[in-house]
Amino acid sequence: EDKTRGRDYSPARRDSDEEGTGDDFSRARSRTPEKEQEKEAPPAELKDFERVRLGRNEFAQVCFTPGFESAITGCYIRIALGPHPETGVEQYRMAVIKGFTTSRPYALTGPQGPFVTDQYVKAAHGKAVKEFPFIAASSGKFTDNELNRYQVTCTNENVKLPTKAYLADKIDEINNLINHKWTSEEIKARLAKRNELKRRFDPAERERVGKLL
């Protein structure tokens, strides 16, 4: 199973309430519309952000791939915050990936089934940066309201918004990541890492994290 290459990923299982959202790397990553000249620096639109959005399934597919952190930093995620206390409606926030850290191991489901990781994403909404496990990344698409809220927050907090050109470059980095050619040494290192994390994993941790989301 560790000889998987490029785009040859099996479709990851999605939550029943998020079917048909187009999450995972089986969907094409296109640079269209064509990259504008840098000097014009047109602002990114909803569809541009969507092309560089990662859900939990995509994290599961490439989180152990060499170059993962540098390629995915600067991409975007849709954070699941849980139901609104008054309306009960699920809440989500759009956030940019600022980097990664490690903490308590937890279980994640990938194309070949469940595995354990200790990776957490540092996600920023405006100037506020918080750490989340990959399972907190929604598989649903960004909405116009979520983008508007994100843009207003960034503008009010003097946080620079990305251009179309910047996000187009991130698409190239994503494609390079998913087409990475694994060496035998890298495969052995990935297996060793997964086995070590599995030994450290507390089965009760997945349930604990799930209750927080």
PDB file of C-alpha atoms in Angstrom:
ATOM      1  CA  GLU A   1       0.000   0.000   0.000  1.00  0.00           C
ATOM      2  CA  ASP A   2       2.956   2.265   0.480  1.00  0.00           C
ATOM      3  CA  LYS A   3       3.821   2.234  -3.210  1.00  0.00           C
ATOM      4  CA  THR A   4       0.981   4.584  -4.046  1.00  0.00           C
ATOM      5  CA  ARG A   5       2.058   7.159  -6.608  1.00  0.00           C
ATOM      6  CA  GLY A   6       0.855  10.543  -7.792  1.00  0.00           C
ATOM      7  CA  ARG A   7      -2.888  10.855  -8.262  1.00  0.00           C
ATOM      8  CA  ASP A   8      -3.597   7.125  -7.912  1.00  0.00           C
ATOM      9  CA  TYR A   9      -5.441   7.566  -4.649  1.00  0.00           C
ATOM     10  CA  SER A  10      -8.545   5.622  -3.764  1.00  0.00           C
ATOM     11  CA  PRO A  11     -11.480   7.920  -2.969  1.00  0.00           C
ATOM     12  CA  ALA A  12     -11.509   8.565   0.763  1.00  0.00           C
ATOM     13  CA  ARG A  13     -14.665   7.940   2.774  1.00  0.00           C
ATOM     14  CA  ARG A  14     -16.613  11.114   3.459  1.00  0.00           C
ATOM     15  CA  ASP A  15     -19.006  11.902   6.258  1.00  0.00           C
ATOM     16  CA  SER A  16     -22.601  11.276   5.246  1.00  0.00           C
ATOM     17  CA  ASP A  17     -23.502  14.948   5.602  1.00  0.00           C
ATOM     18  CA  GLU A  18     -20.690  16.002   3.295  1.00  0.00           C
ATOM     19  CA  GLU A  19     -21.108  13.643   0.367  1.00  0.00           C
ATOM     20  CA  GLY A  20     -20.592  15.177  -3.029  1.00  0.00           C
ATOM     21  CA  THR A  21     -18.441  18.031  -1.761  1.00  0.00           C
ATOM     22  CA  GLY A  22     -15.547  17.153  -4.053  1.00  0.00           C
ATOM     23  CA  ASP A  23     -13.039  16.682  -1.245  1.00  0.00           C
ATOM     24  CA  ASP A  24      -9.817  14.649  -1.718  1.00  0.00           C
ATOM     25  CA  PHE A  25      -7.093  14.837  -4.327  1.00  0.00           C
ATOM     26  CA  SER A  26      -9.003  12.881  -6.977  1.00  0.00           C
ATOM     27  CA  ARG A  27     -10.505  16.222  -8.034  1.00  0.00           C
ATOM     28  CA  ALA A  28      -8.444  18.092 -10.592  1.00  0.00           C
ATOM     29  CA  ARG A  29      -6.296  20.991  -9.485  1.00  0.00           C
ATOM     30  CA  SER A  30      -6.435  23.485 -12.312  1.00  0.00           C
ATOM     31  CA  ARG A  31      -4.679  26.829 -12.566  1.00  0.00           C
ATOM     32  CA  THR A  32      -7.521  28.194 -14.695  1.00  0.00           C
ATOM     33  CA  PRO A  33      -8.419  30.979 -15.002  1.00  0.00           C
ATOM     34  CA  GLU A  34      -4.950  31.798 -16.320  1.00  0.00           C
ATOM     35  CA  LYS A  35      -2.538  33.543 -13.999  1.00  0.00           C
ATOM     36  CA  GLU A  36      -2.658  37.307 -14.436  1.00  0.00           C
ATOM     37  CA  GLN A  37       0.435  39.439 -14.683  1.00  0.00           C
ATOM     38  CA  GLU A  38       1.996  40.094 -11.294  1.00  0.00           C
ATOM     39  CA  LYS A  39       1.817  43.861 -11.683  1.00  0.00           C
ATOM     40  CA  GLU A  40      -1.976  43.744 -11.921  1.00  0.00           C
ATOM     41  CA  ALA A  41      -2.237  41.588  -8.782  1.00  0.00           C
ATOM     42  CA  PRO A  42      -5.971  40.857  -9.082  1.00  0.00           C
ATOM     43  CA  PRO A  43      -7.567  39.768  -5.801  1.00  0.00           C
ATOM     44  CA  ALA A  44      -8.441  36.117  -5.310  1.00  0.00           C
ATOM     45  CA  GLU A  45     -12.077  35.063  -5.713  1.00  0.00           C
ATOM     46  CA  LEU A  46     -14.053  32.276  -4.047  1.00  0.00           C
ATOM     47  CA  LYS A  47     -13.164  29.753  -6.761  1.00  0.00           C
ATOM     48  CA  ASP A  48      -9.464  30.556  -6.340  1.00  0.00           C
ATOM     49  CA  PHE A  49      -9.589  29.824  -2.610  1.00  0.00           C
ATOM     50  CA  GLU A  50     -11.566  26.646  -3.245  1.00  0.00           C
ATOM     51  CA  ARG A  51      -8.823  25.288  -5.513  1.00  0.00           C
ATOM     52  CA  VAL A  52      -6.354  25.406  -2.619  1.00  0.00           C
ATOM     53  CA  ARG A  53      -8.719  24.149   0.094  1.00  0.00           C
ATOM     54  CA  LEU A  54      -7.823  20.986   1.974  1.00  0.00           C
ATOM     55  CA  GLY A  55     -10.306  18.813   3.826  1.00  0.00           C
ATOM     56  CA  ARG A  56      -9.516  16.039   6.296  1.00  0.00           C
ATOM     57  CA  ASN A  57      -9.421  13.448   3.505  1.00  0.00           C
ATOM     58  CA  GLU A  58      -6.740  15.335   1.605  1.00  0.00           C
ATOM     59  CA  PHE A  59      -4.647  15.794   4.727  1.00  0.00           C
ATOM     60  CA  ALA A  60      -4.896  12.040   5.271  1.00  0.00           C
ATOM     61  CA  GLN A  61      -3.573  11.330   1.793  1.00  0.00           C
ATOM     62  CA  VAL A  62      -0.425  13.460   1.886  1.00  0.00           C
ATOM     63  CA  CYS A  63       0.436  14.319   5.498  1.00  0.00           C
ATOM     64  CA  PHE A  64       3.457  11.971   5.483  1.00  0.00           C
ATOM     65  CA  THR A  65       4.660  12.937   2.000  1.00  0.00           C
ATOM     66  CA  PRO A  66       8.089  14.643   1.923  1.00  0.00           C
ATOM     67  CA  GLY A  67       7.638  18.389   1.395  1.00  0.00           C
ATOM     68  CA  PHE A  68       4.107  18.331   2.827  1.00  0.00           C
ATOM     69  CA  GLU A  69       4.488  21.233   5.264  1.00  0.00           C
ATOM     70  CA  SER A  70       6.109  23.694   2.862  1.00  0.00           C
ATOM     71  CA  ALA A  71       3.692  22.860   0.037  1.00  0.00           C
ATOM     72  CA  ILE A  72       0.533  23.137   2.131  1.00  0.00           C
ATOM     73  CA  THR A  73       1.477  26.199   4.183  1.00  0.00           C
ATOM     74  CA  GLY A  74      -0.398  29.085   2.567  1.00  0.00           C
ATOM     75  CA  CYS A  75      -3.320  26.910   1.474  1.00  0.00           C
ATOM     76  CA  TYR A  76      -6.764  27.169   3.086  1.00  0.00           C
ATOM     77  CA  ILE A  77      -9.069  25.092   5.245  1.00  0.00           C
ATOM     78  CA  ARG A  78     -12.679  25.246   6.388  1.00  0.00           C
ATOM     79  CA  ILE A  79     -12.663  24.739  10.147  1.00  0.00           C
ATOM     80  CA  ALA A  80     -15.624  22.979  11.758  1.00  0.00           C
ATOM     81  CA  LEU A  81     -16.472  24.814  14.993  1.00  0.00           C
ATOM     82  CA  GLY A  82     -19.533  22.807  15.989  1.00  0.00           C
ATOM     83  CA  PRO A  83     -23.183  23.893  16.282  1.00  0.00           C
ATOM     84  CA  HIS A  84     -24.185  27.435  17.197  1.00  0.00           C
ATOM     85  CA  PRO A  85     -25.311  27.459  20.865  1.00  0.00           C
ATOM     86  CA  GLU A  86     -28.592  29.193  20.032  1.00  0.00           C
ATOM     87  CA  THR A  87     -29.556  28.042  16.538  1.00  0.00           C
ATOM     88  CA  GLY A  88     -27.907  24.627  16.511  1.00  0.00           C
ATOM     89  CA  VAL A  89     -26.644  25.309  12.975  1.00  0.00           C
ATOM     90  CA  GLU A  90     -23.144  24.039  12.237  1.00  0.00           C
ATOM     91  CA  GLN A  91     -20.544  26.817  12.208  1.00  0.00           C
ATOM     92  CA  TYR A  92     -17.476  27.035   9.976  1.00  0.00           C
ATOM     93  CA  ARG A  93     -14.599  29.471   9.587  1.00  0.00           C
ATOM     94  CA  MET A  94     -12.328  29.988   6.619  1.00  0.00           C
ATOM     95  CA  ALA A  95      -8.663  30.055   7.606  1.00  0.00           C
ATOM     96  CA  VAL A  96      -5.218  30.140   6.032  1.00  0.00           C
ATOM     97  CA  ILE A  97      -2.655  27.499   6.972  1.00  0.00           C
ATOM     98  CA  LYS A  98       0.282  29.204   8.685  1.00  0.00           C
ATOM     99  CA  GLY A  99       2.234  26.077   9.524  1.00  0.00           C
ATOM    100  CA  PHE A 100       2.134  22.845  11.485  1.00  0.00           C
ATOM    101  CA  THR A 101       2.964  21.513  14.924  1.00  0.00           C
ATOM    102  CA  THR A 102       2.748  18.221  16.803  1.00  0.00           C
ATOM    103  CA  SER A 103       0.792  17.237  19.885  1.00  0.00           C
ATOM    104  CA  ARG A 104      -1.113  14.228  21.221  1.00  0.00           C
ATOM    105  CA  PRO A 105      -1.605  11.481  18.605  1.00  0.00           C
ATOM    106  CA  TYR A 106      -5.085  10.916  17.186  1.00  0.00           C
ATOM    107  CA  ALA A 107      -6.684   8.656  14.591  1.00  0.00           C
ATOM    108  CA  LEU A 108      -7.404   9.751  11.026  1.00  0.00           C
ATOM    109  CA  THR A 109      -8.935   7.795   8.148  1.00  0.00           C
ATOM    110  CA  GLY A 110      -7.093   7.677   4.831  1.00  0.00           C
ATOM    111  CA  PRO A 111      -7.506   5.834   1.508  1.00  0.00           C
ATOM    112  CA  GLN A 112      -6.058   2.638   3.010  1.00  0.00           C
ATOM    113  CA  GLY A 113      -8.014   2.889   6.242  1.00  0.00           C
ATOM    114  CA  PRO A 114      -7.409   4.436   9.679  1.00  0.00           C
ATOM    115  CA  PHE A 115      -3.965   5.455  10.880  1.00  0.00           C
ATOM    116  CA  VAL A 116      -2.475   7.613  13.612  1.00  0.00           C
ATOM    117  CA  THR A 117      -0.792  11.015  13.354  1.00  0.00           C
ATOM    118  CA  ASP A 118       0.361  13.676  15.797  1.00  0.00           C
ATOM    119  CA  GLN A 119       0.215  16.538  13.281  1.00  0.00           C
ATOM    120  CA  TYR A 120      -1.849  19.669  13.909  1.00  0.00           C
ATOM    121  CA  VAL A 121      -2.452  22.592  11.584  1.00  0.00           C
ATOM    122  CA  LYS A 122      -1.868  26.196  12.656  1.00  0.00           C
ATOM    123  CA  ALA A 123      -4.804  28.040  11.108  1.00  0.00           C
ATOM    124  CA  ALA A 124      -5.308  31.812  11.029  1.00  0.00           C
ATOM    125  CA  HIS A 125      -8.563  33.749  10.699  1.00  0.00           C
ATOM    126  CA  GLY A 126      -7.333  37.313  10.552  1.00  0.00           C
ATOM    127  CA  LYS A 127      -4.606  37.653  13.185  1.00  0.00           C
ATOM    128  CA  ALA A 128      -6.027  34.919  15.412  1.00  0.00           C
ATOM    129  CA  VAL A 129      -4.044  31.685  15.086  1.00  0.00           C
ATOM    130  CA  LYS A 130      -5.221  28.402  16.603  1.00  0.00           C
ATOM    131  CA  GLU A 131      -4.120  24.785  16.345  1.00  0.00           C
ATOM    132  CA  PHE A 132      -6.469  22.079  15.075  1.00  0.00           C
ATOM    133  CA  PRO A 133      -6.191  18.349  14.339  1.00  0.00           C
ATOM    134  CA  PHE A 134      -6.720  17.484  10.685  1.00  0.00           C
ATOM    135  CA  ILE A 135     -10.083  15.922  11.519  1.00  0.00           C
ATOM    136  CA  ALA A 136     -11.378  19.445  12.248  1.00  0.00           C
ATOM    137  CA  ALA A 137     -10.947  20.376   8.560  1.00  0.00           C
ATOM    138  CA  SER A 138     -14.360  20.208   6.906  1.00  0.00           C
ATOM    139  CA  SER A 139     -14.811  18.462   3.570  1.00  0.00           C
ATOM    140  CA  GLY A 140     -17.439  21.022   2.556  1.00  0.00           C
ATOM    141  CA  LYS A 141     -16.789  23.847   0.126  1.00  0.00           C
ATOM    142  CA  PHE A 142     -16.329  27.470   1.150  1.00  0.00           C
ATOM    143  CA  THR A 143     -19.439  29.641   0.958  1.00  0.00           C
ATOM    144  CA  ASP A 144     -19.751  33.273  -0.110  1.00  0.00           C
ATOM    145  CA  ASN A 145     -20.656  34.256   3.455  1.00  0.00           C
ATOM    146  CA  GLU A 146     -17.582  32.516   4.869  1.00  0.00           C
ATOM    147  CA  LEU A 147     -15.312  34.245   2.367  1.00  0.00           C
ATOM    148  CA  ASN A 148     -16.912  37.617   3.078  1.00  0.00           C
ATOM    149  CA  ARG A 149     -16.428  37.166   6.820  1.00  0.00           C
ATOM    150  CA  TYR A 150     -12.798  36.179   6.272  1.00  0.00           C
ATOM    151  CA  GLN A 151     -12.105  39.153   3.993  1.00  0.00           C
ATOM    152  CA  VAL A 152     -13.738  41.631   6.383  1.00  0.00           C
ATOM    153  CA  THR A 153     -11.786  40.246   9.341  1.00  0.00           C
ATOM    154  CA  CYS A 154      -8.478  40.403   7.466  1.00  0.00           C
ATOM    155  CA  THR A 155      -9.170  43.937   6.244  1.00  0.00           C
ATOM    156  CA  ASN A 156     -10.113  45.159   9.724  1.00  0.00           C
ATOM    157  CA  GLU A 157      -6.987  43.572  11.226  1.00  0.00           C
ATOM    158  CA  ASN A 158      -4.649  44.744   8.439  1.00  0.00           C
ATOM    159  CA  VAL A 159      -3.900  41.218   7.254  1.00  0.00           C
ATOM    160  CA  LYS A 160      -2.919  41.036   3.583  1.00  0.00           C
ATOM    161  CA  LEU A 161      -5.188  38.930   1.387  1.00  0.00           C
ATOM    162  CA  PRO A 162      -3.694  36.658  -1.306  1.00  0.00           C
ATOM    163  CA  THR A 163      -3.771  37.403  -5.023  1.00  0.00           C
ATOM    164  CA  LYS A 164      -4.871  35.085  -7.801  1.00  0.00           C
ATOM    165  CA  ALA A 165      -1.217  34.697  -8.788  1.00  0.00           C
ATOM    166  CA  TYR A 166      -0.173  33.558  -5.314  1.00  0.00           C
ATOM    167  CA  LEU A 167      -2.895  30.915  -5.118  1.00  0.00           C
ATOM    168  CA  ALA A 168      -2.093  29.739  -8.653  1.00  0.00           C
ATOM    169  CA  ASP A 169       1.476  29.104  -7.519  1.00  0.00           C
ATOM    170  CA  LYS A 170       0.153  27.105  -4.549  1.00  0.00           C
ATOM    171  CA  ILE A 171      -1.721  24.881  -7.008  1.00  0.00           C
ATOM    172  CA  ASP A 172       1.604  24.026  -8.637  1.00  0.00           C
ATOM    173  CA  GLU A 173       3.035  23.105  -5.239  1.00  0.00           C
ATOM    174  CA  ILE A 174       0.027  20.900  -4.451  1.00  0.00           C
ATOM    175  CA  ASN A 175       0.352  19.090  -7.770  1.00  0.00           C
ATOM    176  CA  ASN A 176       4.063  18.525  -7.195  1.00  0.00           C
ATOM    177  CA  LEU A 177       3.261  17.095  -3.772  1.00  0.00           C
ATOM    178  CA  ILE A 178       0.631  14.613  -4.932  1.00  0.00           C
ATOM    179  CA  ASN A 179       2.869  13.514  -7.809  1.00  0.00           C
ATOM    180  CA  HIS A 180       5.858  12.910  -5.535  1.00  0.00           C
ATOM    181  CA  LYS A 181       7.861   9.830  -6.533  1.00  0.00           C
ATOM    182  CA  TRP A 182       8.540   7.814  -3.412  1.00  0.00           C
ATOM    183  CA  THR A 183      11.969   6.282  -2.868  1.00  0.00           C
ATOM    184  CA  SER A 184      12.393   3.025  -0.968  1.00  0.00           C
ATOM    185  CA  GLU A 185      14.051   4.948   1.877  1.00  0.00           C
ATOM    186  CA  GLU A 186      11.106   7.342   2.134  1.00  0.00           C
ATOM    187  CA  ILE A 187       8.641   4.456   2.194  1.00  0.00           C
ATOM    188  CA  LYS A 188      10.563   2.769   5.013  1.00  0.00           C
ATOM    189  CA  ALA A 189      10.682   6.039   6.963  1.00  0.00           C
ATOM    190  CA  ARG A 190       6.930   6.541   6.555  1.00  0.00           C
ATOM    191  CA  LEU A 191       6.186   3.027   7.788  1.00  0.00           C
ATOM    192  CA  ALA A 192       8.481   3.494  10.780  1.00  0.00           C
ATOM    193  CA  LYS A 193       6.793   6.805  11.627  1.00  0.00           C
ATOM    194  CA  ARG A 194       3.310   5.315  11.408  1.00  0.00           C
ATOM    195  CA  ASN A 195       4.255   2.323  13.542  1.00  0.00           C
ATOM    196  CA  GLU A 196       5.783   4.553  16.211  1.00  0.00           C
ATOM    197  CA  LEU A 197       2.694   6.775  16.326  1.00  0.00           C
ATOM    198  CA  LYS A 198       0.437   3.729  16.538  1.00  0.00           C
ATOM    199  CA  ARG A 199       2.328   2.510  19.605  1.00  0.00           C
ATOM    200  CA  ARG A 200       1.877   5.905  21.277  1.00  0.00           C
ATOM    201  CA  PHE A 201      -1.803   6.263  20.431  1.00  0.00           C
ATOM    202  CA  ASP A 202      -4.414   6.131  23.173  1.00  0.00           C
ATOM    203  CA  PRO A 203      -7.680   4.789  21.652  1.00  0.00           C
ATOM    204  CA  ALA A 204      -9.673   7.020  24.007  1.00  0.00           C
ATOM    205  CA  GLU A 205      -8.033  10.089  22.458  1.00  0.00           C
ATOM    206  CA  ARG A 206     -10.032   9.862  19.238  1.00  0.00           C
ATOM    207  CA  GLU A 207     -13.282   9.864  21.175  1.00  0.00           C
ATOM    208  CA  ARG A 208     -12.079  12.788  23.300  1.00  0.00           C
ATOM    209  CA  VAL A 209     -11.135  14.879  20.260  1.00  0.00           C
ATOM    210  CA  GLY A 210     -14.392  13.991  18.548  1.00  0.00           C
ATOM    211  CA  LYS A 211     -16.408  15.362  21.456  1.00  0.00           C
ATOM    212  CA  LEU A 212     -14.585  18.685  21.198  1.00  0.00           C
ATOM    213  CA  LEU A 213     -15.589  19.233  17.566  1.00  0.00           C
TER     214      LEU A 213
END
